[in-house]
C-alpha cells in the first residue's frame, strides 16, 4: 500500500478512529479535497461531487459493511490513481 494512500486516508479520517465512513469521505473530500489536490496528495481529476465521492466509497467497500479500513481504501485509491 502506498504512502500517498496512507496520507490521504489519514486526511479523510475526520474522527481519527482508523476507519472511514461514507459521510467522512464525502465531507472530507468536499472540505479538504482542493487543498489535498494542491499539495499533490489527491489528483485534481479525483475531486468530484457527492455522487463521485460516494462511488469511490462503494468501490472500496468490498465487504459491504459501510466502513472502510485502510487496506480497503488503499487498494481502491492505489488502483484508481495509479500510485
PDB file of N, CA, C and O in Angstrom:
ATOM      1  N   UNK A   1       0.849  -1.171   0.000  1.00  0.00           N
ATOM      2  CA  UNK A   1       0.000   0.000   0.000  1.00  0.00           C
ATOM      3  C   UNK A   1       0.898   1.238   0.000  1.00  0.00           C
ATOM      4  O   UNK A   1       1.903   1.279   0.669  1.00  0.00           O
ATOM      5  N   UNK A   2       0.496   2.238  -0.745  1.00  0.00           N
ATOM      6  CA  UNK A   2       1.364   3.393  -0.940  1.00  0.00           C
ATOM      7  C   UNK A   2       1.318   4.375   0.230  1.00  0.00           C
ATOM      8  O   UNK A   2       0.329   4.456   0.967  1.00  0.00           O
ATOM      9  N   UNK A   3       2.386   5.132   0.335  1.00  0.00           N
ATOM     10  CA  UNK A   3       2.444   6.194   1.346  1.00  0.00           C
ATOM     11  C   UNK A   3       1.423   7.272   1.032  1.00  0.00           C
ATOM     12  O   UNK A   3       0.862   7.886   1.947  1.00  0.00           O
ATOM     13  N   UNK A   4       1.148   7.513  -0.258  1.00  0.00           N
ATOM     14  CA  UNK A   4       0.146   8.511  -0.631  1.00  0.00           C
ATOM     15  C   UNK A   4      -1.241   8.069  -0.173  1.00  0.00           C
ATOM     16  O   UNK A   4      -2.031   8.884   0.289  1.00  0.00           O
ATOM     17  N   UNK A   5      -1.533   6.788  -0.292  1.00  0.00           N
ATOM     18  CA  UNK A   5      -2.825   6.277   0.174  1.00  0.00           C
ATOM     19  C   UNK A   5      -2.945   6.471   1.680  1.00  0.00           C
ATOM     20  O   UNK A   5      -4.004   6.853   2.186  1.00  0.00           O
ATOM     21  N   UNK A   6      -1.878   6.217   2.417  1.00  0.00           N
ATOM     22  CA  UNK A   6      -1.891   6.390   3.878  1.00  0.00           C
ATOM     23  C   UNK A   6      -2.144   7.854   4.231  1.00  0.00           C
ATOM     24  O   UNK A   6      -2.968   8.164   5.087  1.00  0.00           O
ATOM     25  N   UNK A   7      -1.446   8.760   3.569  1.00  0.00           N
ATOM     26  CA  UNK A   7      -1.602  10.190   3.861  1.00  0.00           C
ATOM     27  C   UNK A   7      -3.027  10.647   3.557  1.00  0.00           C
ATOM     28  O   UNK A   7      -3.628  11.381   4.338  1.00  0.00           O
ATOM     29  N   UNK A   8      -3.576  10.199   2.438  1.00  0.00           N
ATOM     30  CA  UNK A   8      -4.937  10.570   2.067  1.00  0.00           C
ATOM     31  C   UNK A   8      -5.945   9.982   3.061  1.00  0.00           C
ATOM     32  O   UNK A   8      -6.865  10.667   3.501  1.00  0.00           O
ATOM     33  N   UNK A   9      -5.757   8.721   3.430  1.00  0.00           N
ATOM     34  CA  UNK A   9      -6.643   8.080   4.401  1.00  0.00           C
ATOM     35  C   UNK A   9      -6.667   8.871   5.706  1.00  0.00           C
ATOM     36  O   UNK A   9      -7.733   9.153   6.252  1.00  0.00           O
ATOM     37  N   UNK A  10      -5.499   9.227   6.204  1.00  0.00           N
ATOM     38  CA  UNK A  10      -5.422   9.960   7.471  1.00  0.00           C
ATOM     39  C   UNK A  10      -6.075  11.334   7.358  1.00  0.00           C
ATOM     40  O   UNK A  10      -6.699  11.806   8.307  1.00  0.00           O
ATOM     41  N   UNK A  11      -5.971  11.974   6.194  1.00  0.00           N
ATOM     42  CA  UNK A  11      -6.613  13.280   5.994  1.00  0.00           C
ATOM     43  C   UNK A  11      -8.136  13.151   5.969  1.00  0.00           C
ATOM     44  O   UNK A  11      -8.841  14.055   6.422  1.00  0.00           O
ATOM     45  N   UNK A  12      -8.633  12.035   5.453  1.00  0.00           N
ATOM     46  CA  UNK A  12     -10.071  11.841   5.356  1.00  0.00           C
ATOM     47  C   UNK A  12     -10.696  11.304   6.653  1.00  0.00           C
ATOM     48  O   UNK A  12     -11.894  11.436   6.862  1.00  0.00           O
ATOM     49  N   UNK A  13      -9.888  10.718   7.502  1.00  0.00           N
ATOM     50  CA  UNK A  13     -10.370  10.144   8.762  1.00  0.00           C
ATOM     51  C   UNK A  13     -10.602  11.267   9.773  1.00  0.00           C
ATOM     52  O   UNK A  13      -9.784  11.535  10.648  1.00  0.00           O
ATOM     53  N   UNK A  14     -11.732  11.925   9.651  1.00  0.00           N
ATOM     54  CA  UNK A  14     -12.015  13.130  10.426  1.00  0.00           C
ATOM     55  C   UNK A  14     -12.077  12.895  11.931  1.00  0.00           C
ATOM     56  O   UNK A  14     -11.697  13.766  12.711  1.00  0.00           O
ATOM     57  N   UNK A  15     -12.546  11.737  12.353  1.00  0.00           N
ATOM     58  CA  UNK A  15     -12.624  11.473  13.799  1.00  0.00           C
ATOM     59  C   UNK A  15     -11.439  10.651  14.309  1.00  0.00           C
ATOM     60  O   UNK A  15     -11.403  10.278  15.473  1.00  0.00           O
ATOM     61  N   UNK A  16     -10.493  10.352  13.427  1.00  0.00           N
ATOM     62  CA  UNK A  16      -9.237   9.671  13.787  1.00  0.00           C
ATOM     63  C   UNK A  16      -9.449   8.327  14.481  1.00  0.00           C
ATOM     64  O   UNK A  16      -8.709   7.968  15.387  1.00  0.00           O
ATOM     65  N   UNK A  17     -10.459   7.569  14.005  1.00  0.00           N
ATOM     66  CA  UNK A  17     -10.710   6.259  14.617  1.00  0.00           C
ATOM     67  C   UNK A  17     -10.121   5.101  13.805  1.00  0.00           C
ATOM     68  O   UNK A  17     -10.306   3.944  14.156  1.00  0.00           O
ATOM     69  N   UNK A  18      -9.420   5.416  12.722  1.00  0.00           N
ATOM     70  CA  UNK A  18      -8.774   4.372  11.938  1.00  0.00           C
ATOM     71  C   UNK A  18      -9.662   3.732  10.885  1.00  0.00           C
ATOM     72  O   UNK A  18      -9.242   2.780  10.237  1.00  0.00           O
ATOM     73  N   UNK A  19     -10.874   4.240  10.713  1.00  0.00           N
ATOM     74  CA  UNK A  19     -11.769   3.768   9.662  1.00  0.00           C
ATOM     75  C   UNK A  19     -12.436   4.980   9.018  1.00  0.00           C
ATOM     76  O   UNK A  19     -12.409   6.082   9.569  1.00  0.00           O
ATOM     77  N   UNK A  20     -13.019   4.753   7.848  1.00  0.00           N
ATOM     78  CA  UNK A  20     -13.738   5.812   7.141  1.00  0.00           C
ATOM     79  C   UNK A  20     -15.185   5.417   6.944  1.00  0.00           C
ATOM     80  O   UNK A  20     -15.471   4.290   6.539  1.00  0.00           O
ATOM     81  N   UNK A  21     -16.076   6.347   7.205  1.00  0.00           N
ATOM     82  CA  UNK A  21     -17.489   6.157   6.875  1.00  0.00           C
ATOM     83  C   UNK A  21     -17.767   6.916   5.577  1.00  0.00           C
ATOM     84  O   UNK A  21     -16.969   7.753   5.152  1.00  0.00           O
ATOM     85  N   UNK A  22     -18.904   6.620   4.972  1.00  0.00           N
ATOM     86  CA  UNK A  22     -19.293   7.332   3.753  1.00  0.00           C
ATOM     87  C   UNK A  22     -19.349   8.849   4.015  1.00  0.00           C
ATOM     88  O   UNK A  22     -18.855   9.643   3.227  1.00  0.00           O
ATOM     89  N   UNK A  23     -19.945   9.243   5.147  1.00  0.00           N
ATOM     90  CA  UNK A  23     -20.065  10.661   5.465  1.00  0.00           C
ATOM     91  C   UNK A  23     -18.696  11.314   5.621  1.00  0.00           C
ATOM     92  O   UNK A  23     -18.486  12.439   5.164  1.00  0.00           O
ATOM     93  N   UNK A  24     -17.753  10.621   6.250  1.00  0.00           N
ATOM     94  CA  UNK A  24     -16.399  11.173   6.377  1.00  0.00           C
ATOM     95  C   UNK A  24     -15.772  11.397   5.014  1.00  0.00           C
ATOM     96  O   UNK A  24     -15.163  12.441   4.777  1.00  0.00           O
ATOM     97  N   UNK A  25     -15.881  10.416   4.133  1.00  0.00           N
ATOM     98  CA  UNK A  25     -15.276  10.537   2.796  1.00  0.00           C
ATOM     99  C   UNK A  25     -15.893  11.712   2.050  1.00  0.00           C
ATOM    100  O   UNK A  25     -15.180  12.555   1.487  1.00  0.00           O
ATOM    101  N   UNK A  26     -17.208  11.793   2.047  1.00  0.00           N
ATOM    102  CA  UNK A  26     -17.896  12.879   1.336  1.00  0.00           C
ATOM    103  C   UNK A  26     -17.523  14.231   1.939  1.00  0.00           C
ATOM    104  O   UNK A  26     -17.147  15.163   1.221  1.00  0.00           O
ATOM    105  N   UNK A  27     -17.616  14.345   3.256  1.00  0.00           N
ATOM    106  CA  UNK A  27     -17.337  15.613   3.933  1.00  0.00           C
ATOM    107  C   UNK A  27     -15.886  16.034   3.749  1.00  0.00           C
ATOM    108  O   UNK A  27     -15.598  17.184   3.403  1.00  0.00           O
ATOM    109  N   UNK A  28     -14.965  15.108   3.974  1.00  0.00           N
ATOM    110  CA  UNK A  28     -13.548  15.442   3.889  1.00  0.00           C
ATOM    111  C   UNK A  28     -13.131  15.796   2.462  1.00  0.00           C
ATOM    112  O   UNK A  28     -12.354  16.730   2.263  1.00  0.00           O
ATOM    113  N   UNK A  29     -13.633  15.065   1.465  1.00  0.00           N
ATOM    114  CA  UNK A  29     -13.269  15.400   0.089  1.00  0.00           C
ATOM    115  C   UNK A  29     -13.830  16.761  -0.314  1.00  0.00           C
ATOM    116  O   UNK A  29     -13.182  17.498  -1.061  1.00  0.00           O
ATOM    117  N   UNK A  30     -14.995  17.107   0.185  1.00  0.00           N
ATOM    118  CA  UNK A  30     -15.574  18.424  -0.144  1.00  0.00           C
ATOM    119  C   UNK A  30     -14.822  19.551   0.561  1.00  0.00           C
ATOM    120  O   UNK A  30     -14.648  20.620   0.002  1.00  0.00           O
ATOM    121  N   UNK A  31     -14.402  19.327   1.811  1.00  0.00           N
ATOM    122  CA  UNK A  31     -13.757  20.402   2.560  1.00  0.00           C
ATOM    123  C   UNK A  31     -12.243  20.440   2.385  1.00  0.00           C
ATOM    124  O   UNK A  31     -11.659  21.509   2.313  1.00  0.00           O
ATOM    125  N   UNK A  32     -11.623  19.274   2.308  1.00  0.00           N
ATOM    126  CA  UNK A  32     -10.163  19.206   2.224  1.00  0.00           C
ATOM    127  C   UNK A  32      -9.647  18.872   0.831  1.00  0.00           C
ATOM    128  O   UNK A  32      -8.456  19.004   0.568  1.00  0.00           O
ATOM    129  N   UNK A  33     -10.529  18.395  -0.039  1.00  0.00           N
ATOM    130  CA  UNK A  33     -10.102  17.931  -1.357  1.00  0.00           C
ATOM    131  C   UNK A  33      -9.270  18.910  -2.150  1.00  0.00           C
ATOM    132  O   UNK A  33      -8.190  18.553  -2.644  1.00  0.00           O
ATOM    133  N   UNK A  34      -9.700  20.160  -2.315  1.00  0.00           N
ATOM    134  CA  UNK A  34      -8.898  21.102  -3.090  1.00  0.00           C
ATOM    135  C   UNK A  34      -7.498  21.319  -2.521  1.00  0.00           C
ATOM    136  O   UNK A  34      -6.516  21.400  -3.266  1.00  0.00           O
ATOM    137  N   UNK A  35      -7.395  21.384  -1.196  1.00  0.00           N
ATOM    138  CA  UNK A  35      -6.083  21.556  -0.568  1.00  0.00           C
ATOM    139  C   UNK A  35      -5.226  20.316  -0.771  1.00  0.00           C
ATOM    140  O   UNK A  35      -4.035  20.417  -1.078  1.00  0.00           O
ATOM    141  N   UNK A  36      -5.824  19.142  -0.611  1.00  0.00           N
ATOM    142  CA  UNK A  36      -5.086  17.891  -0.838  1.00  0.00           C
ATOM    143  C   UNK A  36      -4.592  17.807  -2.274  1.00  0.00           C
ATOM    144  O   UNK A  36      -3.459  17.393  -2.529  1.00  0.00           O
ATOM    145  N   UNK A  37      -5.421  18.205  -3.213  1.00  0.00           N
ATOM    146  CA  UNK A  37      -5.031  18.184  -4.624  1.00  0.00           C
ATOM    147  C   UNK A  37      -3.912  19.186  -4.889  1.00  0.00           C
ATOM    148  O   UNK A  37      -2.956  18.892  -5.617  1.00  0.00           O
ATOM    149  N   UNK A  38      -4.006  20.359  -4.294  1.00  0.00           N
ATOM    150  CA  UNK A  38      -2.980  21.386  -4.491  1.00  0.00           C
ATOM    151  C   UNK A  38      -1.621  20.939  -3.960  1.00  0.00           C
ATOM    152  O   UNK A  38      -0.589  21.316  -4.508  1.00  0.00           O
ATOM    153  N   UNK A  39      -1.639  20.106  -2.920  1.00  0.00           N
ATOM    154  CA  UNK A  39      -0.388  19.596  -2.349  1.00  0.00           C
ATOM    155  C   UNK A  39       0.069  18.294  -2.997  1.00  0.00           C
ATOM    156  O   UNK A  39       1.052  17.699  -2.560  1.00  0.00           O
ATOM    157  N   UNK A  40      -0.660  17.808  -3.989  1.00  0.00           N
ATOM    158  CA  UNK A  40      -0.275  16.584  -4.680  1.00  0.00           C
ATOM    159  C   UNK A  40      -0.689  15.309  -3.979  1.00  0.00           C
ATOM    160  O   UNK A  40      -0.237  14.227  -4.346  1.00  0.00           O
ATOM    161  N   UNK A  41      -1.561  15.410  -2.975  1.00  0.00           N
ATOM    162  CA  UNK A  41      -1.993  14.237  -2.228  1.00  0.00           C
ATOM    163  C   UNK A  41      -3.244  13.593  -2.802  1.00  0.00           C
ATOM    164  O   UNK A  41      -3.682  12.549  -2.321  1.00  0.00           O
ATOM    165  N   UNK A  42      -3.814  14.223  -3.808  1.00  0.00           N
ATOM    166  CA  UNK A  42      -5.016  13.736  -4.480  1.00  0.00           C
ATOM    167  C   UNK A  42      -4.978  14.301  -5.888  1.00  0.00           C
ATOM    168  O   UNK A  42      -4.740  15.501  -6.049  1.00  0.00           O
ATOM    169  N   UNK A  43      -5.167  13.466  -6.907  1.00  0.00           N
ATOM    170  CA  UNK A  43      -5.191  14.020  -8.269  1.00  0.00           C
ATOM    171  C   UNK A  43      -6.351  15.008  -8.419  1.00  0.00           C
ATOM    172  O   UNK A  43      -7.433  14.785  -7.873  1.00  0.00           O
ATOM    173  N   UNK A  44      -6.107  16.101  -9.137  1.00  0.00           N
ATOM    174  CA  UNK A  44      -7.181  17.073  -9.347  1.00  0.00           C
ATOM    175  C   UNK A  44      -8.400  16.416  -9.976  1.00  0.00           C
ATOM    176  O   UNK A  44      -9.531  16.729  -9.629  1.00  0.00           O
ATOM    177  N   UNK A  45      -8.179  15.455 -10.882  1.00  0.00           N
ATOM    178  CA  UNK A  45      -9.317  14.793 -11.504  1.00  0.00           C
ATOM    179  C   UNK A  45     -10.037  13.883 -10.511  1.00  0.00           C
ATOM    180  O   UNK A  45     -11.153  13.440 -10.774  1.00  0.00           O
ATOM    181  N   UNK A  46      -9.427  13.643  -9.347  1.00  0.00           N
ATOM    182  CA  UNK A  46     -10.064  12.831  -8.322  1.00  0.00           C
ATOM    183  C   UNK A  46     -11.091  13.598  -7.498  1.00  0.00           C
ATOM    184  O   UNK A  46     -11.854  13.008  -6.750  1.00  0.00           O
ATOM    185  N   UNK A  47     -11.066  14.924  -7.645  1.00  0.00           N
ATOM    186  CA  UNK A  47     -12.073  15.732  -6.954  1.00  0.00           C
ATOM    187  C   UNK A  47     -13.405  15.547  -7.658  1.00  0.00           C
ATOM    188  O   UNK A  47     -13.473  15.524  -8.880  1.00  0.00           O
ATOM    189  N   UNK A  48     -14.440  15.426  -6.901  1.00  0.00           N
ATOM    190  CA  UNK A  48     -15.745  15.236  -7.518  1.00  0.00           C
ATOM    191  C   UNK A  48     -16.851  15.700  -6.597  1.00  0.00           C
ATOM    192  O   UNK A  48     -16.613  16.197  -5.502  1.00  0.00           O
ATOM    193  N   UNK A  49     -18.058  15.496  -7.053  1.00  0.00           N
ATOM    194  CA  UNK A  49     -19.218  15.872  -6.261  1.00  0.00           C
ATOM    195  C   UNK A  49     -19.562  14.754  -5.276  1.00  0.00           C
ATOM    196  O   UNK A  49     -18.827  13.775  -5.135  1.00  0.00           O
ATOM    197  N   UNK A  50     -20.672  14.899  -4.610  1.00  0.00           N
ATOM    198  CA  UNK A  50     -21.108  13.911  -3.619  1.00  0.00           C
ATOM    199  C   UNK A  50     -21.256  12.531  -4.244  1.00  0.00           C
ATOM    200  O   UNK A  50     -20.836  11.525  -3.657  1.00  0.00           O
ATOM    201  N   UNK A  51     -21.813  12.474  -5.447  1.00  0.00           N
ATOM    202  CA  UNK A  51     -22.002  11.179  -6.110  1.00  0.00           C
ATOM    203  C   UNK A  51     -20.668  10.505  -6.408  1.00  0.00           C
ATOM    204  O   UNK A  51     -20.533   9.295  -6.239  1.00  0.00           O
ATOM    205  N   UNK A  52     -19.674  11.277  -6.839  1.00  0.00           N
ATOM    206  CA  UNK A  52     -18.358  10.710  -7.135  1.00  0.00           C
ATOM    207  C   UNK A  52     -17.681  10.212  -5.855  1.00  0.00           C
ATOM    208  O   UNK A  52     -17.059   9.144  -5.846  1.00  0.00           O
ATOM    209  N   UNK A  53     -17.814  10.969  -4.790  1.00  0.00           N
ATOM    210  CA  UNK A  53     -17.233  10.547  -3.502  1.00  0.00           C
ATOM    211  C   UNK A  53     -17.916   9.284  -2.990  1.00  0.00           C
ATOM    212  O   UNK A  53     -17.264   8.374  -2.481  1.00  0.00           O
ATOM    213  N   UNK A  54     -19.227   9.236  -3.146  1.00  0.00           N
ATOM    214  CA  UNK A  54     -19.986   8.065  -2.721  1.00  0.00           C
ATOM    215  C   UNK A  54     -19.612   6.846  -3.565  1.00  0.00           C
ATOM    216  O   UNK A  54     -19.485   5.730  -3.043  1.00  0.00           O
ATOM    217  N   UNK A  55     -19.393   7.056  -4.854  1.00  0.00           N
ATOM    218  CA  UNK A  55     -18.994   5.953  -5.739  1.00  0.00           C
ATOM    219  C   UNK A  55     -17.610   5.424  -5.361  1.00  0.00           C
ATOM    220  O   UNK A  55     -17.380   4.208  -5.405  1.00  0.00           O
ATOM    221  N   UNK A  56     -16.705   6.306  -4.996  1.00  0.00           N
ATOM    222  CA  UNK A  56     -15.382   5.879  -4.529  1.00  0.00           C
ATOM    223  C   UNK A  56     -15.536   5.004  -3.292  1.00  0.00           C
ATOM    224  O   UNK A  56     -14.927   3.945  -3.185  1.00  0.00           O
ATOM    225  N   UNK A  57     -16.369   5.441  -2.363  1.00  0.00           N
ATOM    226  CA  UNK A  57     -16.615   4.669  -1.149  1.00  0.00           C
ATOM    227  C   UNK A  57     -17.162   3.291  -1.497  1.00  0.00           C
ATOM    228  O   UNK A  57     -16.673   2.273  -1.006  1.00  0.00           O
ATOM    229  N   UNK A  58     -18.182   3.248  -2.351  1.00  0.00           N
ATOM    230  CA  UNK A  58     -18.798   1.969  -2.727  1.00  0.00           C
ATOM    231  C   UNK A  58     -17.800   1.032  -3.392  1.00  0.00           C
ATOM    232  O   UNK A  58     -17.803  -0.173  -3.124  1.00  0.00           O
ATOM    233  N   UNK A  59     -16.955   1.568  -4.249  1.00  0.00           N
ATOM    234  CA  UNK A  59     -15.963   0.733  -4.938  1.00  0.00           C
ATOM    235  C   UNK A  59     -14.966   0.141  -3.955  1.00  0.00           C
ATOM    236  O   UNK A  59     -14.504  -0.995  -4.127  1.00  0.00           O
ATOM    237  N   UNK A  60     -14.626   0.889  -2.925  1.00  0.00           N
ATOM    238  CA  UNK A  60     -13.645   0.412  -1.943  1.00  0.00           C
ATOM    239  C   UNK A  60     -14.249  -0.535  -0.908  1.00  0.00           C
ATOM    240  O   UNK A  60     -13.554  -1.403  -0.380  1.00  0.00           O
ATOM    241  N   UNK A  61     -15.536  -0.392  -0.640  1.00  0.00           N
ATOM    242  CA  UNK A  61     -16.193  -1.180   0.413  1.00  0.00           C
ATOM    243  C   UNK A  61     -16.589  -2.558  -0.116  1.00  0.00           C
ATOM    244  O   UNK A  61     -17.756  -2.875  -0.291  1.00  0.00           O
ATOM    245  N   UNK A  62     -15.595  -3.397  -0.335  1.00  0.00           N
ATOM    246  CA  UNK A  62     -15.818  -4.712  -0.952  1.00  0.00           C
ATOM    247  C   UNK A  62     -16.667  -5.639  -0.095  1.00  0.00           C
ATOM    248  O   UNK A  62     -17.421  -6.447  -0.621  1.00  0.00           O
ATOM    249  N   UNK A  63     -16.570  -5.526   1.237  1.00  0.00           N
ATOM    250  CA  UNK A  63     -17.347  -6.443   2.082  1.00  0.00           C
ATOM    251  C   UNK A  63     -18.720  -5.881   2.463  1.00  0.00           C
ATOM    252  O   UNK A  63     -19.492  -6.540   3.151  1.00  0.00           O
ATOM    253  N   UNK A  64     -19.016  -4.657   2.029  1.00  0.00           N
ATOM    254  CA  UNK A  64     -20.345  -4.092   2.230  1.00  0.00           C
ATOM    255  C   UNK A  64     -20.719  -3.742   3.655  1.00  0.00           C
ATOM    256  O   UNK A  64     -21.896  -3.625   3.971  1.00  0.00           O
ATOM    257  N   UNK A  65     -19.723  -3.519   4.522  1.00  0.00           N
ATOM    258  CA  UNK A  65     -20.043  -3.210   5.922  1.00  0.00           C
ATOM    259  C   UNK A  65     -20.199  -1.710   6.188  1.00  0.00           C
ATOM    260  O   UNK A  65     -20.384  -1.292   7.324  1.00  0.00           O
ATOM    261  N   UNK A  66     -20.111  -0.903   5.137  1.00  0.00           N
ATOM    262  CA  UNK A  66     -20.276   0.557   5.228  1.00  0.00           C
ATOM    263  C   UNK A  66     -19.208   1.248   6.055  1.00  0.00           C
ATOM    264  O   UNK A  66     -19.419   2.349   6.565  1.00  0.00           O
ATOM    265  N   UNK A  67     -18.045   0.611   6.187  1.00  0.00           N
ATOM    266  CA  UNK A  67     -16.886   1.181   6.858  1.00  0.00           C
ATOM    267  C   UNK A  67     -15.664   0.770   6.053  1.00  0.00           C
ATOM    268  O   UNK A  67     -15.541  -0.391   5.653  1.00  0.00           O
ATOM    269  N   UNK A  68     -14.767   1.721   5.813  1.00  0.00           N
ATOM    270  CA  UNK A  68     -13.539   1.388   5.090  1.00  0.00           C
ATOM    271  C   UNK A  68     -12.368   1.291   6.054  1.00  0.00           C
ATOM    272  O   UNK A  68     -12.115   2.215   6.827  1.00  0.00           O
ATOM    273  N   UNK A  69     -11.662   0.187   5.959  1.00  0.00           N
ATOM    274  CA  UNK A  69     -10.382   0.066   6.649  1.00  0.00           C
ATOM    275  C   UNK A  69      -9.329   0.686   5.740  1.00  0.00           C
ATOM    276  O   UNK A  69      -9.580   0.944   4.560  1.00  0.00           O
ATOM    277  N   UNK A  70      -8.141   0.895   6.278  1.00  0.00           N
ATOM    278  CA  UNK A  70      -7.076   1.429   5.440  1.00  0.00           C
ATOM    279  C   UNK A  70      -6.808   0.507   4.263  1.00  0.00           C
ATOM    280  O   UNK A  70      -6.610   0.962   3.136  1.00  0.00           O
ATOM    281  N   UNK A  71      -6.800  -0.792   4.495  1.00  0.00           N
ATOM    282  CA  UNK A  71      -6.483  -1.745   3.431  1.00  0.00           C
ATOM    283  C   UNK A  71      -7.496  -1.661   2.283  1.00  0.00           C
ATOM    284  O   UNK A  71      -7.118  -1.670   1.118  1.00  0.00           O
ATOM    285  N   UNK A  72      -8.780  -1.603   2.612  1.00  0.00           N
ATOM    286  CA  UNK A  72      -9.808  -1.473   1.577  1.00  0.00           C
ATOM    287  C   UNK A  72      -9.630  -0.174   0.797  1.00  0.00           C
ATOM    288  O   UNK A  72      -9.668  -0.168  -0.439  1.00  0.00           O
ATOM    289  N   UNK A  73      -9.438   0.904   1.522  1.00  0.00           N
ATOM    290  CA  UNK A  73      -9.276   2.218   0.906  1.00  0.00           C
ATOM    291  C   UNK A  73      -8.042   2.248   0.014  1.00  0.00           C
ATOM    292  O   UNK A  73      -8.104   2.695  -1.133  1.00  0.00           O
ATOM    293  N   UNK A  74      -6.926   1.778   0.546  1.00  0.00           N
ATOM    294  CA  UNK A  74      -5.662   1.837  -0.196  1.00  0.00           C
ATOM    295  C   UNK A  74      -5.721   1.014  -1.476  1.00  0.00           C
ATOM    296  O   UNK A  74      -5.206   1.447  -2.514  1.00  0.00           O
ATOM    297  N   UNK A  75      -6.328  -0.160  -1.434  1.00  0.00           N
ATOM    298  CA  UNK A  75      -6.437  -0.968  -2.659  1.00  0.00           C
ATOM    299  C   UNK A  75      -7.155  -0.197  -3.757  1.00  0.00           C
ATOM    300  O   UNK A  75      -6.738  -0.206  -4.914  1.00  0.00           O
ATOM    301  N   UNK A  76      -8.226   0.485  -3.393  1.00  0.00           N
ATOM    302  CA  UNK A  76      -9.001   1.212  -4.401  1.00  0.00           C
ATOM    303  C   UNK A  76      -8.282   2.460  -4.898  1.00  0.00           C
ATOM    304  O   UNK A  76      -8.215   2.686  -6.099  1.00  0.00           O
ATOM    305  N   UNK A  77      -7.742   3.276  -4.002  1.00  0.00           N
ATOM    306  CA  UNK A  77      -7.102   4.501  -4.474  1.00  0.00           C
ATOM    307  C   UNK A  77      -5.786   4.212  -5.175  1.00  0.00           C
ATOM    308  O   UNK A  77      -5.453   4.893  -6.147  1.00  0.00           O
ATOM    309  N   UNK A  78      -5.042   3.196  -4.743  1.00  0.00           N
ATOM    310  CA  UNK A  78      -3.818   2.838  -5.460  1.00  0.00           C
ATOM    311  C   UNK A  78      -4.165   2.396  -6.886  1.00  0.00           C
ATOM    312  O   UNK A  78      -3.477   2.767  -7.836  1.00  0.00           O
ATOM    313  N   UNK A  79      -5.246   1.630  -7.040  1.00  0.00           N
ATOM    314  CA  UNK A  79      -5.673   1.185  -8.372  1.00  0.00           C
ATOM    315  C   UNK A  79      -6.201   2.366  -9.194  1.00  0.00           C
ATOM    316  O   UNK A  79      -5.809   2.574 -10.333  1.00  0.00           O
ATOM    317  N   UNK A  80      -7.053   3.151  -8.580  1.00  0.00           N
ATOM    318  CA  UNK A  80      -7.729   4.242  -9.284  1.00  0.00           C
ATOM    319  C   UNK A  80      -6.760   5.356  -9.676  1.00  0.00           C
ATOM    320  O   UNK A  80      -6.852   5.924 -10.762  1.00  0.00           O
ATOM    321  N   UNK A  81      -5.856   5.702  -8.780  1.00  0.00           N
ATOM    322  CA  UNK A  81      -4.967   6.833  -9.008  1.00  0.00           C
ATOM    323  C   UNK A  81      -3.585   6.413  -9.501  1.00  0.00           C
ATOM    324  O   UNK A  81      -2.739   7.271  -9.754  1.00  0.00           O
ATOM    325  N   UNK A  82      -3.338   5.134  -9.634  1.00  0.00           N
ATOM    326  CA  UNK A  82      -2.078   4.656 -10.182  1.00  0.00           C
ATOM    327  C   UNK A  82      -0.876   4.870  -9.287  1.00  0.00           C
ATOM    328  O   UNK A  82       0.231   5.044  -9.762  1.00  0.00           O
ATOM    329  N   UNK A  83      -1.093   4.816  -7.965  1.00  0.00           N
ATOM    330  CA  UNK A  83       0.031   5.009  -7.038  1.00  0.00           C
ATOM    331  C   UNK A  83       0.770   3.749  -6.810  1.00  0.00           C
ATOM    332  O   UNK A  83       0.512   2.722  -6.659  1.00  0.00           O
TER     333      UNK A  83
END
